[in-house]
Amino acid sequence: MDATLNIDDLRRAARRFLPRGMFEYIDRGTEDETALSRLRRSFDRCELMPRVLVDTNGRSLETGLFGRRRPLPFVVAPTAAAGLVRFGGEVLLARAAQAAGIPFCVSTQSITAIEEIAASGAELWFQLYVWRDRGLTHRLLDRVAACGTETLVLTVDTAVSPKREYNQRNGFGVPVTPSLRGAVDVALHPAWAWTVLLRCLRSGGWPAYAHYPPEFRGRITEAAAHDPVRLCDRVCWSDVAELRRRWKGRIVIKGILSPDDARQAAEAGVDAVVVSNHGGRNLDSAPSPLAVLPRIADEVGDRLTVLADSGVRRGSDAAKLLAAGASAVLLGRAPLFGLAADGQRGAERAFAILADELDRTMSLLGCRSVADLRGCRMG
Ligand SMILES: Cc1cc2nc3c(=O)[nH]c(=O)nc-3n(C[C@H](O)[C@H](O)[C@H](O)COP(=O)(O)O)c2cc1C
């Protein structure tokens, strides 16, 4: 692992280990992948003005978030099916998060149930997709609350399944289409087939979405096709109001890009927003978080905690989101690449690489703390 010097090295190792269908599901965007390339361009175009002759000795990445001090300004983003990257992938990610002292956000579409992930001792957040059947959704929330989860992350940018043609071509769709191509793909990645797929099959059968009600759980690729637990295109602000009434803990709305929506979120009484374009995986015409973050932070920063994600591959990318107004940054693919490369150790490596790069960036900018980044001049 020490030979992996950056997130791209981890990505290359992930590509070798994972079947192509799985790797592309993680790595790629949607439609023509313009949101994905715009994400990269937005970070590359952004300059940060260094300040020299500033004593930055003893600087720290410690961050206050939701009333707690944390060693790093990172949160592990919710990612569906992480349990297919490595056997027990969600538990491994949670342990890595715990070791780094950062929260791990469990996805509704996780392969491992939150009850089992809780044993990792990590601070768990839970990401919610509101299902068509609100009764089932509320029952899921009761289950999540019973685990002592304080922070609920409501994802609002996925009203329908995005068009990801590569998934269809690879047979990694909903529902799965058994194909010669898929079988050859798995056969060409025997390490994954033995250590992940076979272990899943041996320990309870075909992987499934653990939070789905048993009658709809089925095989992973079929679960979302059942009507009551399908993604819902009728989720609106009244659902947020209902959640606010039901959920006693914090509510974070994930997938905000418009300052108007951020204002409405503040009025709805939520605690935080994640400025995110879902890693360039949903609306292909969506702006990059970096482009909209300063206005959103200006608009609601005094009333809400503003978080951000999408496209972070360098510590300097995280520095730019923090300088633009985010209090912390969610990491999606970076820890997943690490997980694929070397399980828990690989995910820890991803956090360490990004923390080290962020630390160096801060020193070169003349910042002693994450809060100091806010004053950086950006061009
Ligand atoms: C494989 C994969 C699965 C994801 N699944 C979910 C999900 O279930 N719920 C959700 O809110 N976001 C999901 N996301 C989006 C992430 O939470 C996050 O917004 C995004 O990955 C950030 O971009 P990055 O991967 O470039 O860091 C997923 C992302 C990936 C890569």
Tab-separated table of C-alpha atoms and ligand atoms in Angstrom:
chain	number	residue	atom	x	y	z
A	1	MET	CA	0.000	0.000	0.000
A	2	ASP	CA	2.852	2.388	0.742
A	3	ALA	CA	3.675	2.282	-2.973
A	4	THR	CA	0.361	3.981	-3.755
A	5	LEU	CA	1.194	7.647	-3.746
A	6	ASN	CA	-2.105	9.182	-4.743
A	7	ILE	CA	-5.787	8.412	-5.298
A	8	ASP	CA	-5.144	7.695	-8.948
A	9	ASP	CA	-2.776	4.878	-7.943
A	10	LEU	CA	-5.588	3.422	-5.815
A	11	ARG	CA	-7.964	3.817	-8.752
A	12	ARG	CA	-5.592	1.831	-10.984
A	13	ALA	CA	-5.338	-0.930	-8.382
A	14	ALA	CA	-9.157	-0.958	-8.106
A	15	ARG	CA	-9.431	-1.295	-11.870
A	16	ARG	CA	-7.185	-4.362	-11.822
A	17	PHE	CA	-9.093	-6.055	-8.997
A	18	LEU	CA	-12.700	-5.370	-9.948
A	19	PRO	CA	-14.666	-6.782	-12.864
A	20	ARG	CA	-15.121	-4.106	-15.496
A	21	GLY	CA	-18.882	-3.849	-14.848
A	22	MET	CA	-18.285	-3.126	-11.165
A	23	PHE	CA	-15.367	-0.768	-11.772
A	24	GLU	CA	-17.255	1.296	-14.323
A	25	TYR	CA	-20.325	1.436	-12.066
A	26	ILE	CA	-18.114	3.117	-9.468
A	27	ASP	CA	-15.855	5.176	-11.674
A	28	ARG	CA	-18.002	6.595	-14.421
A	29	GLY	CA	-20.675	9.276	-14.746
A	30	THR	CA	-23.885	9.422	-16.708
A	31	GLU	CA	-24.905	9.951	-20.350
A	32	ASP	CA	-21.986	11.788	-22.034
A	33	GLU	CA	-20.143	12.244	-18.722
A	34	THR	CA	-19.892	16.004	-19.149
A	35	ALA	CA	-20.665	16.577	-15.447
A	36	LEU	CA	-17.704	14.362	-14.624
A	37	SER	CA	-15.281	16.249	-16.859
A	38	ARG	CA	-16.717	19.588	-15.673
A	39	LEU	CA	-16.013	18.513	-12.101
A	40	ARG	CA	-12.342	17.932	-12.867
A	41	ARG	CA	-12.101	21.172	-14.844
A	42	SER	CA	-13.696	23.180	-12.038
A	43	PHE	CA	-10.983	22.054	-9.611
A	44	ASP	CA	-8.143	22.456	-12.127
A	45	ARG	CA	-9.245	25.942	-13.159
A	46	CYS	CA	-9.483	27.136	-9.574
A	47	GLU	CA	-6.334	28.811	-8.272
A	48	LEU	CA	-5.502	29.424	-4.633
A	49	MET	CA	-3.229	32.357	-3.800
A	50	PRO	CA	-0.304	31.246	-1.593
A	51	ARG	CA	0.730	33.435	1.349
A	52	VAL	CA	4.387	33.223	2.235
A	53	LEU	CA	6.433	33.861	5.361
A	54	VAL	CA	3.610	32.680	7.567
A	55	ASP	CA	4.511	30.404	10.457
A	56	THR	CA	2.303	27.351	9.892
A	57	ASN	CA	4.182	25.071	12.263
A	58	GLY	CA	1.783	23.082	14.448
A	59	ARG	CA	-1.056	23.453	11.953
A	60	SER	CA	-3.964	21.084	12.326
A	61	LEU	CA	-6.671	19.522	10.194
A	62	GLU	CA	-8.967	19.270	13.201
A	63	THR	CA	-12.474	20.361	12.397
A	64	GLY	CA	-15.562	21.147	14.419
A	65	LEU	CA	-18.646	19.542	12.928
A	66	PHE	CA	-22.064	19.173	14.567
A	67	GLY	CA	-20.687	20.146	17.948
A	68	ARG	CA	-17.764	17.690	17.933
A	69	ARG	CA	-14.063	18.060	17.203
A	70	ARG	CA	-12.817	15.638	14.563
A	71	PRO	CA	-9.253	15.036	13.389
A	72	LEU	CA	-10.063	15.566	9.700
A	73	PRO	CA	-12.619	17.569	7.706
A	74	PHE	CA	-13.819	14.423	5.919
A	75	VAL	CA	-16.933	12.231	5.988
A	76	VAL	CA	-17.277	8.927	4.105
A	77	ALA	CA	-20.064	9.488	1.570
A	78	PRO	CA	-22.861	6.941	1.182
A	79	THR	CA	-22.142	4.574	-1.681
A	80	ALA	CA	-24.521	1.835	-2.748
A	81	ALA	CA	-23.194	-1.686	-3.020
A	82	ALA	CA	-19.819	-1.047	-1.348
A	83	GLY	CA	-20.302	-4.577	-0.030
A	84	LEU	CA	-19.655	-5.844	-3.537
A	85	VAL	CA	-16.287	-4.129	-3.790
A	86	ARG	CA	-14.900	-6.308	-0.988
A	87	PHE	CA	-16.660	-8.893	1.137
A	88	GLY	CA	-18.224	-6.974	4.033
A	89	GLY	CA	-17.129	-3.778	2.290
A	90	GLU	CA	-19.360	-1.464	4.311
A	91	VAL	CA	-18.005	-2.830	7.597
A	92	LEU	CA	-14.429	-2.405	6.334
A	93	LEU	CA	-15.153	1.189	5.292
A	94	ALA	CA	-16.755	1.907	8.661
A	95	ARG	CA	-13.718	0.478	10.489
A	96	ALA	CA	-11.421	2.617	8.348
A	97	ALA	CA	-13.558	5.667	9.142
A	98	GLN	CA	-13.447	4.794	12.824
A	99	ALA	CA	-9.645	4.504	12.698
A	100	ALA	CA	-9.448	7.934	11.030
A	101	GLY	CA	-11.961	9.440	13.484
A	102	ILE	CA	-14.432	10.466	10.790
A	103	PRO	CA	-18.142	9.619	10.292
A	104	PHE	CA	-19.287	6.916	7.880
A	105	CYS	CA	-22.581	7.441	6.079
A	106	VAL	CA	-24.434	4.154	5.468
A	107	SER	CA	-26.394	4.012	2.206
A	108	THR	CA	-30.029	2.896	1.962
A	109	GLN	CA	-28.696	0.598	-0.752
A	110	SER	CA	-26.045	-0.984	1.413
A	111	ILE	CA	-25.329	-4.726	1.219
A	112	THR	CA	-24.742	-4.889	4.975
A	113	ALA	CA	-27.411	-3.747	7.418
A	114	ILE	CA	-26.750	-0.775	9.684
A	115	GLU	CA	-27.222	-3.010	12.746
A	116	GLU	CA	-24.192	-5.051	11.664
A	117	ILE	CA	-22.114	-2.021	10.619
A	118	ALA	CA	-22.764	-0.429	14.036
A	119	ALA	CA	-20.468	-3.027	15.639
A	120	SER	CA	-17.527	-1.209	13.995
A	121	GLY	CA	-17.906	1.514	16.623
A	122	ALA	CA	-17.748	4.201	13.923
A	123	GLU	CA	-19.964	7.260	14.069
A	124	LEU	CA	-22.678	6.255	11.619
A	125	TRP	CA	-24.875	8.563	9.599
A	126	PHE	CA	-27.682	7.107	7.500
A	127	GLN	CA	-28.524	8.113	3.954
A	128	LEU	CA	-32.174	7.846	3.017
A	129	TYR	CA	-33.815	7.372	-0.363
A	130	VAL	CA	-37.520	7.939	0.231
A	131	TRP	CA	-39.360	4.964	-1.258
A	132	ARG	CA	-42.733	5.195	-2.961
A	133	ASP	CA	-44.257	3.427	0.028
A	134	ARG	CA	-43.873	5.990	2.796
A	135	GLY	CA	-44.972	3.487	5.473
A	136	LEU	CA	-42.026	1.238	4.576
A	137	THR	CA	-39.730	4.270	4.530
A	138	HIS	CA	-40.820	5.256	8.033
A	139	ARG	CA	-40.302	1.719	9.302
A	140	LEU	CA	-36.750	1.819	7.947
A	141	LEU	CA	-36.208	5.080	9.828
A	142	ASP	CA	-37.370	3.460	13.070
A	143	ARG	CA	-34.772	0.747	12.504
A	144	VAL	CA	-32.068	3.339	11.891
A	145	ALA	CA	-33.046	5.360	14.967
A	146	ALA	CA	-32.945	2.189	17.087
A	147	CYS	CA	-29.226	1.914	16.238
A	148	GLY	CA	-28.611	5.265	17.915
A	149	THR	CA	-28.007	7.091	14.619
A	150	GLU	CA	-28.213	10.848	15.090
A	151	THR	CA	-27.655	12.111	11.569
A	152	LEU	CA	-30.016	11.398	8.690
A	153	VAL	CA	-28.892	12.324	5.186
A	154	LEU	CA	-31.801	12.717	2.796
A	155	THR	CA	-30.637	12.384	-0.800
A	156	VAL	CA	-32.781	14.500	-3.092
A	157	ASP	CA	-30.999	14.450	-6.438
A	158	THR	CA	-32.070	10.991	-7.599
A	159	ALA	CA	-35.773	11.232	-8.409
A	160	VAL	CA	-35.271	8.664	-11.184
A	161	SER	CA	-32.484	6.288	-12.147
A	162	PRO	CA	-29.929	8.185	-14.213
A	163	LYS	CA	-29.095	6.935	-17.716
A	164	ARG	CA	-25.832	5.062	-17.421
A	165	GLU	CA	-25.411	3.271	-20.718
A	166	TYR	CA	-22.170	1.530	-19.737
A	167	ASN	CA	-24.077	-0.305	-16.984
A	168	GLN	CA	-26.489	-1.622	-19.593
A	169	ARG	CA	-23.666	-2.670	-21.899
A	170	ASN	CA	-21.839	-4.371	-19.031
A	171	GLY	CA	-24.996	-6.109	-17.825
A	172	PHE	CA	-24.637	-4.253	-14.503
A	173	GLY	CA	-28.163	-2.939	-14.569
A	174	VAL	CA	-31.485	-3.179	-12.839
A	175	PRO	CA	-32.449	-5.944	-13.311
A	176	VAL	CA	-29.241	-7.731	-14.220
A	177	THR	CA	-29.141	-9.308	-17.644
A	178	PRO	CA	-27.101	-12.489	-17.518
A	179	SER	CA	-24.687	-12.307	-20.398
A	180	LEU	CA	-21.655	-14.021	-21.775
A	181	ARG	CA	-19.867	-10.681	-21.436
A	182	GLY	CA	-20.641	-10.520	-17.715
A	183	ALA	CA	-19.504	-14.103	-17.148
A	184	VAL	CA	-16.240	-13.481	-19.020
A	185	ASP	CA	-15.727	-10.258	-17.036
A	186	VAL	CA	-16.012	-12.135	-13.726
A	187	ALA	CA	-13.838	-14.996	-14.987
A	188	LEU	CA	-11.120	-12.487	-15.919
A	189	HIS	CA	-11.082	-11.192	-12.323
A	190	PRO	CA	-10.650	-14.406	-10.313
A	191	ALA	CA	-9.382	-12.639	-7.162
A	192	TRP	CA	-12.670	-10.705	-6.952
A	193	ALA	CA	-14.710	-13.777	-7.893
A	194	TRP	CA	-13.105	-15.865	-5.102
A	195	THR	CA	-12.790	-13.318	-2.335
A	196	VAL	CA	-16.003	-11.383	-2.866
A	197	LEU	CA	-18.630	-13.096	-4.985
A	198	LEU	CA	-18.006	-16.628	-3.784
A	199	ARG	CA	-17.854	-15.555	-0.133
A	200	CYS	CA	-21.137	-13.667	-0.543
A	201	LEU	CA	-22.740	-16.724	-2.113
A	202	ARG	CA	-21.375	-19.036	0.607
A	203	SER	CA	-22.535	-16.820	3.436
A	204	GLY	CA	-26.178	-16.429	2.616
A	205	GLY	CA	-26.678	-16.364	-1.103
A	206	TRP	CA	-26.785	-13.695	-3.731
A	207	PRO	CA	-25.997	-10.226	-2.343
A	208	ALA	CA	-29.058	-8.131	-1.567
A	209	TYR	CA	-29.905	-4.650	-0.339
A	210	ALA	CA	-29.969	-5.271	3.399
A	211	HIS	CA	-32.312	-2.399	4.312
A	212	TYR	CA	-35.056	-3.418	1.939
A	213	PRO	CA	-38.028	-5.236	3.467
A	214	PRO	CA	-37.503	-9.019	3.110
A	215	GLU	CA	-40.356	-9.352	0.611
A	216	PHE	CA	-38.585	-6.916	-1.757
A	217	ARG	CA	-34.986	-7.694	-0.971
A	218	GLY	CA	-34.423	-10.295	-3.623
A	219	ARG	CA	-31.219	-10.209	-5.508
A	220	ILE	CA	-29.382	-6.923	-5.430
A	221	THR	CA	-30.138	-6.060	-8.986
A	222	GLU	CA	-33.846	-6.738	-8.705
A	223	ALA	CA	-34.717	-4.976	-5.475
A	224	ALA	CA	-35.104	-1.506	-6.945
A	225	ALA	CA	-37.496	-2.798	-9.566
A	226	HIS	CA	-40.210	-3.519	-6.985
A	227	ASP	CA	-42.729	-0.735	-6.988
A	228	PRO	CA	-43.052	0.138	-3.251
A	229	VAL	CA	-39.273	0.495	-2.858
A	230	ARG	CA	-38.579	2.112	-6.202
A	231	LEU	CA	-36.878	5.542	-6.306
A	232	CYS	CA	-39.634	8.083	-5.960
A	233	ASP	CA	-40.154	11.043	-8.287
A	234	ARG	CA	-42.804	12.519	-6.009
A	235	VAL	CA	-40.565	13.384	-3.059
A	236	CYS	CA	-41.027	17.066	-2.278
A	237	TRP	CA	-40.761	19.628	0.519
A	238	SER	CA	-43.779	18.167	2.300
A	239	ASP	CA	-41.743	14.959	2.736
A	240	VAL	CA	-38.980	17.035	4.325
A	241	ALA	CA	-41.551	18.561	6.694
A	242	GLU	CA	-42.838	15.069	7.560
A	243	LEU	CA	-39.284	13.846	8.173
A	244	ARG	CA	-38.584	16.889	10.323
A	245	ARG	CA	-41.576	15.923	12.476
A	246	ARG	CA	-40.567	12.262	12.735
A	247	TRP	CA	-36.765	12.351	12.981
A	248	LYS	CA	-35.492	13.565	16.330
A	249	GLY	CA	-31.864	13.927	15.271
A	250	ARG	CA	-30.120	16.001	12.625
A	251	ILE	CA	-31.316	16.140	9.035
A	252	VAL	CA	-28.876	16.798	6.217
A	253	ILE	CA	-30.187	17.316	2.676
A	254	LYS	CA	-27.754	15.927	0.113
A	255	GLY	CA	-27.756	16.986	-3.509
A	256	ILE	CA	-28.404	20.732	-3.303
A	257	LEU	CA	-26.928	22.927	-6.049
A	258	SER	CA	-29.310	25.867	-6.243
A	259	PRO	CA	-29.083	28.707	-3.692
A	260	ASP	CA	-32.909	28.893	-3.793
A	261	ASP	CA	-33.154	25.248	-2.726
A	262	ALA	CA	-30.578	25.864	0.004
A	263	ARG	CA	-32.701	28.746	1.313
A	264	GLN	CA	-35.781	26.542	1.274
A	265	ALA	CA	-33.858	23.842	3.157
A	266	ALA	CA	-32.995	26.392	5.847
A	267	GLU	CA	-36.646	27.381	6.069
A	268	ALA	CA	-37.656	23.703	6.354
A	269	GLY	CA	-35.658	23.488	9.574
A	270	VAL	CA	-32.976	21.033	8.460
A	271	ASP	CA	-29.501	21.222	9.956
A	272	ALA	CA	-27.206	20.962	6.961
A	273	VAL	CA	-26.965	20.625	3.205
A	274	VAL	CA	-24.467	18.751	1.065
A	275	VAL	CA	-23.671	20.752	-2.049
A	276	SER	CA	-23.209	17.852	-4.454
A	277	ASN	CA	-23.799	16.731	-8.007
A	278	HIS	CA	-23.600	13.104	-6.863
A	279	GLY	CA	-20.070	12.787	-8.202
A	280	GLY	CA	-21.260	13.651	-11.719
A	281	ARG	CA	-23.405	10.504	-11.729
A	282	ASN	CA	-26.933	11.889	-12.068
A	283	LEU	CA	-27.872	15.027	-14.037
A	284	ASP	CA	-25.194	15.281	-16.700
A	285	SER	CA	-25.821	19.025	-17.122
A	286	ALA	CA	-25.472	19.765	-13.421
A	287	PRO	CA	-23.024	22.460	-12.339
A	288	SER	CA	-19.990	21.579	-10.262
A	289	PRO	CA	-20.314	22.187	-6.510
A	290	LEU	CA	-17.290	24.505	-6.583
A	291	ALA	CA	-19.145	26.816	-8.991
A	292	VAL	CA	-22.178	27.251	-6.722
A	293	LEU	CA	-20.752	26.757	-3.250
A	294	PRO	CA	-19.735	30.382	-2.484
A	295	ARG	CA	-23.245	31.675	-3.214
A	296	ILE	CA	-24.869	28.913	-1.181
A	297	ALA	CA	-22.505	29.486	1.742
A	298	ASP	CA	-23.272	33.235	1.589
A	299	GLU	CA	-26.976	32.552	1.415
A	300	VAL	CA	-27.396	30.014	4.239
A	301	GLY	CA	-24.008	29.633	5.929
A	302	ASP	CA	-25.225	31.506	9.008
A	303	ARG	CA	-28.230	29.178	9.434
A	304	LEU	CA	-27.030	25.792	8.159
A	305	THR	CA	-23.904	23.691	8.130
A	306	VAL	CA	-22.738	23.546	4.533
A	307	LEU	CA	-20.964	20.372	3.402
A	308	ALA	CA	-19.813	19.508	-0.107
A	309	ASP	CA	-18.672	16.610	-2.261
A	310	SER	CA	-18.026	15.392	-5.794
A	311	GLY	CA	-14.778	14.855	-7.604
A	312	VAL	CA	-12.284	15.101	-4.731
A	313	ARG	CA	-9.123	13.247	-5.797
A	314	ARG	CA	-6.484	15.499	-4.220
A	315	GLY	CA	-6.168	17.204	-0.879
A	316	SER	CA	-6.064	20.466	-2.813
A	317	ASP	CA	-9.548	19.674	-4.223
A	318	ALA	CA	-10.804	19.356	-0.660
A	319	ALA	CA	-8.999	22.607	0.225
A	320	LYS	CA	-10.870	24.384	-2.575
A	321	LEU	CA	-14.272	23.179	-1.353
A	322	LEU	CA	-13.368	24.195	2.209
A	323	ALA	CA	-12.129	27.603	1.013
A	324	ALA	CA	-15.342	28.058	-0.977
A	325	GLY	CA	-17.494	27.632	2.130
A	326	ALA	CA	-17.803	23.943	3.038
A	327	SER	CA	-17.297	22.926	6.675
A	328	ALA	CA	-16.317	19.386	5.669
A	329	VAL	CA	-16.036	17.299	2.538
A	330	LEU	CA	-17.645	13.940	1.731
A	331	LEU	CA	-15.514	11.352	-0.052
A	332	GLY	CA	-17.188	8.831	-2.343
A	333	ARG	CA	-14.973	7.103	-4.876
A	334	ALA	CA	-11.609	7.780	-3.184
A	335	PRO	CA	-12.253	5.396	-0.248
A	336	LEU	CA	-14.002	2.936	-2.594
A	337	PHE	CA	-10.872	2.744	-4.758
A	338	GLY	CA	-8.855	2.181	-1.595
A	339	LEU	CA	-11.312	-0.477	-0.446
A	340	ALA	CA	-11.001	-2.317	-3.769
A	341	ALA	CA	-7.214	-1.996	-3.717
A	342	ASP	CA	-6.635	-3.370	-0.215
A	343	GLY	CA	-9.780	-3.569	1.918
A	344	GLN	CA	-9.808	-1.561	5.157
A	345	ARG	CA	-6.107	-0.702	4.822
A	346	GLY	CA	-6.713	0.674	1.354
A	347	ALA	CA	-9.549	2.929	2.543
A	348	GLU	CA	-7.343	4.145	5.401
A	349	ARG	CA	-4.632	4.809	2.843
A	350	ALA	CA	-7.073	6.980	0.839
A	351	PHE	CA	-7.820	9.107	3.925
A	352	ALA	CA	-4.109	9.371	4.766
A	353	ILE	CA	-3.171	10.454	1.235
A	354	LEU	CA	-5.858	13.131	1.129
A	355	ALA	CA	-5.055	14.327	4.659
A	356	ASP	CA	-1.356	14.601	3.837
A	357	GLU	CA	-2.062	16.521	0.622
A	358	LEU	CA	-4.502	18.829	2.395
A	359	ASP	CA	-1.949	19.483	5.130
A	360	ARG	CA	0.761	20.404	2.584
A	361	THR	CA	-1.685	22.621	0.674
A	362	MET	CA	-2.635	24.424	3.865
A	363	SER	CA	0.977	25.122	4.733
A	364	LEU	CA	1.729	26.437	1.240
A	365	LEU	CA	-1.292	28.717	1.539
A	366	GLY	CA	-0.165	30.023	4.914
A	367	CYS	CA	-3.049	28.390	6.814
A	368	ARG	CA	-2.691	26.964	10.301
A	369	SER	CA	-6.226	25.580	10.503
A	370	VAL	CA	-9.051	24.395	8.281
A	371	ALA	CA	-10.962	27.515	9.310
A	372	ASP	CA	-8.093	29.662	7.955
A	373	LEU	CA	-8.771	28.250	4.484
A	374	ARG	CA	-11.976	30.265	4.376
A	375	GLY	CA	-9.954	33.453	4.043
A	376	CYS	CA	-7.916	32.208	1.047
A	377	ARG	CA	-8.087	34.171	-2.150
A	378	MET	CA	-9.395	32.011	-4.970
A	379	GLY	CA	-9.133	32.766	-8.673
B	1	LIG	C1	-20.573	3.662	-6.525
B	1	LIG	C2	-21.302	4.834	-5.946
B	1	LIG	C3	-22.513	4.625	-5.312
B	1	LIG	C4	-23.196	5.708	-4.752
B	1	LIG	N1	-24.358	5.475	-4.066
B	1	LIG	C5	-24.971	6.505	-3.441
B	1	LIG	C6	-26.113	6.257	-2.638
B	1	LIG	O1	-26.548	5.125	-2.460
B	1	LIG	N2	-26.700	7.327	-2.044
B	1	LIG	C7	-26.225	8.606	-2.208
B	1	LIG	O2	-26.800	9.545	-1.654
B	1	LIG	N3	-25.138	8.850	-2.950
B	1	LIG	C8	-24.493	7.831	-3.566
B	1	LIG	N4	-23.366	8.077	-4.292
B	1	LIG	C9	-22.837	9.446	-4.376
B	1	LIG	C10	-21.866	9.721	-3.235
B	1	LIG	O3	-22.522	9.758	-2.005
B	1	LIG	C11	-21.140	11.068	-3.427
B	1	LIG	O4	-22.081	12.101	-3.573
B	1	LIG	C12	-20.210	11.057	-4.627
B	1	LIG	O5	-19.617	9.801	-4.787
B	1	LIG	C13	-19.139	12.131	-4.442
B	1	LIG	O6	-18.288	12.168	-5.519
B	1	LIG	P1	-16.870	11.412	-5.538
B	1	LIG	O7	-17.174	9.968	-5.735
B	1	LIG	O8	-16.204	11.988	-6.732
B	1	LIG	O9	-16.181	11.695	-4.237
B	1	LIG	C14	-22.668	7.024	-4.867
B	1	LIG	C15	-21.444	7.213	-5.507
B	1	LIG	C16	-20.754	6.139	-6.031
B	1	LIG	C17	-19.423	6.382	-6.685
